[in-house]
mmCIF file of C-alpha atoms in Angstrom:
data_model
loop_
_atom_site.group_PDB
_atom_site.id
_atom_site.type_symbol
_atom_site.label_atom_id
_atom_site.label_comp_id
_atom_site.label_asym_id
_atom_site.label_seq_id
_atom_site.Cartn_x
_atom_site.Cartn_y
_atom_site.Cartn_z
ATOM 1 C CA THR A 20 0.000 0.000 0.000
ATOM 2 C CA TRP A 21 1.248 3.460 -0.931
ATOM 3 C CA LEU A 22 -0.009 6.877 0.077
ATOM 4 C CA VAL A 23 -0.115 9.592 -2.582
ATOM 5 C CA VAL A 24 -0.517 13.223 -1.401
ATOM 6 C CA TRP A 25 -1.291 16.409 -3.300
ATOM 7 C CA GLU A 26 -2.361 20.030 -2.995
ATOM 8 C CA SER A 27 -5.776 21.003 -4.347
ATOM 9 C CA THR A 28 -6.668 24.667 -4.820
ATOM 10 C CA THR A 29 -10.095 25.726 -3.540
ATOM 11 C CA VAL A 30 -12.465 28.351 -4.939
ATOM 12 C CA ALA A 31 -10.987 30.831 -2.413
ATOM 13 C CA ASP A 32 -7.591 30.172 -4.074
ATOM 14 C CA ALA A 33 -6.255 28.474 -0.939
ATOM 15 C CA GLY A 34 -4.479 25.125 -1.084
ATOM 16 C CA GLU A 35 -5.717 22.091 0.835
ATOM 17 C CA ILE A 36 -3.740 18.864 1.331
ATOM 18 C CA TYR A 37 -5.274 15.509 0.403
ATOM 19 C CA GLY A 38 -4.047 11.935 0.298
ATOM 20 C CA ARG A 39 -5.245 8.649 -1.134
ATOM 21 C CA PHE A 40 -4.136 5.073 -0.644
ATOM 22 C CA VAL A 41 -3.066 3.126 -3.723
ATOM 23 C CA THR A 42 -2.436 -0.623 -3.963
ATOM 24 C CA HIS A 43 -1.371 -2.878 -6.816
ATOM 25 C CA LEU A 44 -5.100 -3.097 -7.647
ATOM 26 C CA GLY A 45 -5.619 0.679 -7.936
ATOM 27 C CA VAL A 46 -7.004 3.374 -5.626
ATOM 28 C CA ASP A 47 -8.220 2.290 -2.195
ATOM 29 C CA GLY A 48 -11.014 4.424 -0.761
ATOM 30 C CA ALA A 49 -11.929 8.079 -0.980
ATOM 31 C CA PRO A 50 -9.418 10.937 -0.659
ATOM 32 C CA ILE A 51 -8.487 11.964 2.896
ATOM 33 C CA GLN A 52 -8.138 15.653 3.796
ATOM 34 C CA PHE A 53 -5.304 16.642 6.139
ATOM 35 C CA ASP A 54 -5.808 19.461 8.621
ATOM 36 C CA GLY A 55 -8.619 21.199 6.720
ATOM 37 C CA TYR A 56 -8.238 24.842 7.777
ATOM 38 C CA ASP A 57 -9.284 27.671 5.463
ATOM 39 C CA ILE A 58 -5.694 28.907 5.427
ATOM 40 C CA ASN A 59 -3.413 28.146 2.485
ATOM 41 C CA GLU A 60 -1.696 24.746 2.749
ATOM 42 C CA ARG A 61 0.812 23.675 0.101
ATOM 43 C CA LEU A 62 3.796 21.538 -0.888
ATOM 44 C CA PRO A 63 2.980 18.191 0.772
ATOM 45 C CA ALA A 64 5.611 15.503 1.354
ATOM 46 C CA VAL A 65 4.985 11.943 2.577
ATOM 47 C CA SER A 66 7.042 9.121 4.050
ATOM 48 C CA CYS A 67 6.341 5.647 5.372
ATOM 49 C CA ILE A 68 7.387 5.168 9.000
ATOM 50 C CA GLY A 69 9.683 2.147 9.060
ATOM 51 C CA GLU A 70 8.017 -1.052 7.939
ATOM 52 C CA SER A 71 4.709 -0.085 9.532
ATOM 53 C CA SER A 72 1.394 0.841 7.973
ATOM 54 C CA ARG A 73 1.761 4.420 9.216
ATOM 55 C CA PHE A 74 2.628 7.412 7.038
ATOM 56 C CA PHE A 75 3.848 10.895 7.986
ATOM 57 C CA VAL A 76 2.549 13.741 5.822
ATOM 58 C CA SER A 77 4.109 17.189 6.115
ATOM 59 C CA TRP A 78 3.163 20.464 4.450
ATOM 60 C CA SER A 79 3.800 24.192 4.462
ATOM 61 C CA GLN A 80 0.912 26.199 5.941
ATOM 62 C CA GLN A 81 0.196 29.904 5.978
ATOM 63 C CA TYR A 82 -0.468 31.421 9.383
ATOM 64 C CA SER A 83 -2.857 34.225 8.453
ATOM 65 C CA GLY A 84 -4.840 35.214 5.406
ATOM 66 C CA LEU A 85 -3.407 34.691 1.960
ATOM 67 C CA THR A 86 -0.324 36.865 2.514
ATOM 68 C CA GLY A 87 1.112 35.640 5.831
ATOM 69 C CA ALA A 88 4.297 33.686 6.447
ATOM 70 C CA TYR A 89 4.443 29.885 6.174
ATOM 71 C CA GLY A 90 5.320 27.339 8.853
ATOM 72 C CA ILE A 91 5.699 23.562 8.613
ATOM 73 C CA TRP A 92 3.134 21.086 9.965
ATOM 74 C CA GLY A 93 2.742 17.327 9.877
ATOM 75 C CA GLN A 94 0.296 14.561 10.658
ATOM 76 C CA VAL A 95 0.445 10.765 10.893
ATOM 77 C CA LEU A 96 -2.065 8.716 8.927
ATOM 78 C CA ASP A 97 -2.536 5.027 9.665
ATOM 79 C CA ALA A 98 -3.511 2.560 6.920
ATOM 80 C CA ASP A 99 -6.867 2.151 8.692
ATOM 81 C CA ARG A 100 -7.471 5.858 7.814
ATOM 82 C CA THR A 101 -6.982 7.078 11.399
ATOM 83 C CA LEU A 102 -5.371 10.517 11.646
ATOM 84 C CA ASP A 103 -3.204 11.426 14.652
ATOM 85 C CA PRO A 104 -3.300 15.055 15.870
ATOM 86 C CA ARG A 105 -1.233 17.410 13.730
ATOM 87 C CA VAL A 106 2.176 18.533 14.985
ATOM 88 C CA THR A 107 4.140 21.739 14.452
ATOM 89 C CA LEU A 108 7.585 21.318 12.930
ATOM 90 C CA ARG A 109 8.368 25.020 12.462
ATOM 91 C CA THR A 110 6.364 27.985 13.710
ATOM 92 C CA VAL A 111 6.398 31.477 12.242
ATOM 93 C CA PHE A 112 8.426 33.996 14.207
ATOM 94 C CA ALA A 113 7.559 37.652 14.834
ATOM 95 C CA GLY A 114 8.396 39.837 11.842
ATOM 96 C CA GLU A 115 8.098 37.103 9.216
ATOM 97 C CA ASP A 116 5.526 38.479 6.829
ATOM 98 C CA ASP A 117 6.162 36.810 3.490
ATOM 99 C CA PRO A 118 6.011 33.237 2.187
ATOM 100 C CA ASN A 119 9.307 31.739 3.304
ATOM 101 C CA THR A 120 9.279 27.931 3.463
ATOM 102 C CA ASP A 121 9.257 25.605 0.474
ATOM 103 C CA GLN A 122 11.003 22.599 -1.108
ATOM 104 C CA LEU A 123 9.709 20.090 1.476
ATOM 105 C CA ALA A 124 11.085 16.559 1.467
ATOM 106 C CA ALA A 125 10.437 13.646 3.828
ATOM 107 C CA VAL A 126 12.064 10.268 4.380
ATOM 108 C CA GLY A 127 10.929 7.612 6.840
ATOM 109 C CA GLY A 128 13.147 5.755 9.263
ATOM 110 C CA THR A 129 12.705 2.901 11.724
ATOM 111 C CA ASN A 130 10.478 4.850 14.112
ATOM 112 C CA GLY A 131 10.075 8.317 12.646
ATOM 113 C CA THR A 132 10.505 10.712 9.751
ATOM 114 C CA LEU A 133 13.088 13.310 8.728
ATOM 115 C CA VAL A 134 11.439 16.357 7.160
ATOM 116 C CA THR A 135 13.573 19.002 5.438
ATOM 117 C CA TRP A 136 12.683 22.335 3.875
ATOM 118 C CA ARG A 137 14.208 25.507 2.460
ATOM 119 C CA HIS A 138 13.680 28.692 4.466
ATOM 120 C CA THR A 139 14.189 32.093 2.842
ATOM 121 C CA ARG A 140 15.151 34.789 5.341
ATOM 122 C CA HIS A 141 12.894 37.819 5.105
ATOM 123 C CA ALA A 142 15.419 40.638 5.488
ATOM 124 C CA THR A 143 18.243 39.290 3.309
ATOM 125 C CA GLY A 144 16.580 36.907 0.868
ATOM 126 C CA HIS A 145 19.252 34.314 1.739
ATOM 127 C CA SER A 146 18.111 30.705 1.954
ATOM 128 C CA ASP A 147 18.896 28.019 4.530
ATOM 129 C CA ILE A 148 18.077 24.319 4.624
ATOM 130 C CA HIS A 149 16.400 23.131 7.829
ATOM 131 C CA GLY A 150 15.287 19.730 9.026
ATOM 132 C CA ARG A 151 13.542 18.046 11.891
ATOM 133 C CA VAL A 152 13.158 14.445 12.979
ATOM 134 C CA VAL A 153 9.662 13.533 14.122
ATOM 135 C CA PHE A 154 9.440 10.314 16.134
ATOM 136 C CA ASP A 155 6.366 8.085 16.063
ATOM 137 C CA PRO A 156 5.530 7.095 19.651
ATOM 138 C CA PHE A 157 3.489 4.110 18.425
ATOM 139 C CA SER A 158 6.059 2.647 16.044
ATOM 140 C CA ASP A 159 6.685 -0.553 18.019
ATOM 141 C CA GLY A 160 3.119 -1.889 17.625
ATOM 142 C CA PHE A 161 2.542 -2.335 21.376
ATOM 143 C CA GLU A 162 -0.356 0.105 21.619
ATOM 144 C CA ASN A 163 -2.377 -1.547 18.853
ATOM 145 C CA GLY A 164 -1.955 -5.115 20.115
ATOM 146 C CA GLY A 165 0.964 -6.018 17.872
ATOM 147 C CA PHE A 166 4.409 -6.907 19.093
ATOM 148 C CA SER A 167 6.480 -4.948 21.581
ATOM 149 C CA ALA A 168 10.200 -4.506 21.847
ATOM 150 C CA TRP A 169 9.692 -4.678 25.612
ATOM 151 C CA SER A 170 8.077 -8.111 25.616
ATOM 152 C CA SER A 171 11.263 -10.193 25.516
ATOM 153 C CA VAL A 172 13.589 -10.916 28.423
ATOM 154 C CA VAL A 173 17.342 -10.837 27.921
ATOM 155 C CA GLN A 174 19.583 -12.582 30.475
#
């Protein structure tokens, strides 16, 4: 199973992030909307968390109106279509008043995801590359009745 994500522009010219599961047989179910605020959301990236059936979707989101600065958000989606609460990866700081985060990329690891993005500094126009590792607290399967790394005894 794969998860495909995209940005869809609304009538109000604001982007919204959607995803859809795809298998070797084709699409699997209806599209799933991430976050769903009326503020502009764009540039989604997705990764699979380890060998699990959980995916981390990240995106750039505007903080106010259609002219405010952009921060980075993310949300875990399970293959059963359950969405975890969204998390903030980068907030907007005072004085940032233009779009300034883009080029998102995500790669999954054993129990989390590395998300990277380009940040353009407001005053100078210089760009920096930033990244953040987001760990999945449920990656070992214990909470959903699967296996647990804590269930074995080592002597």
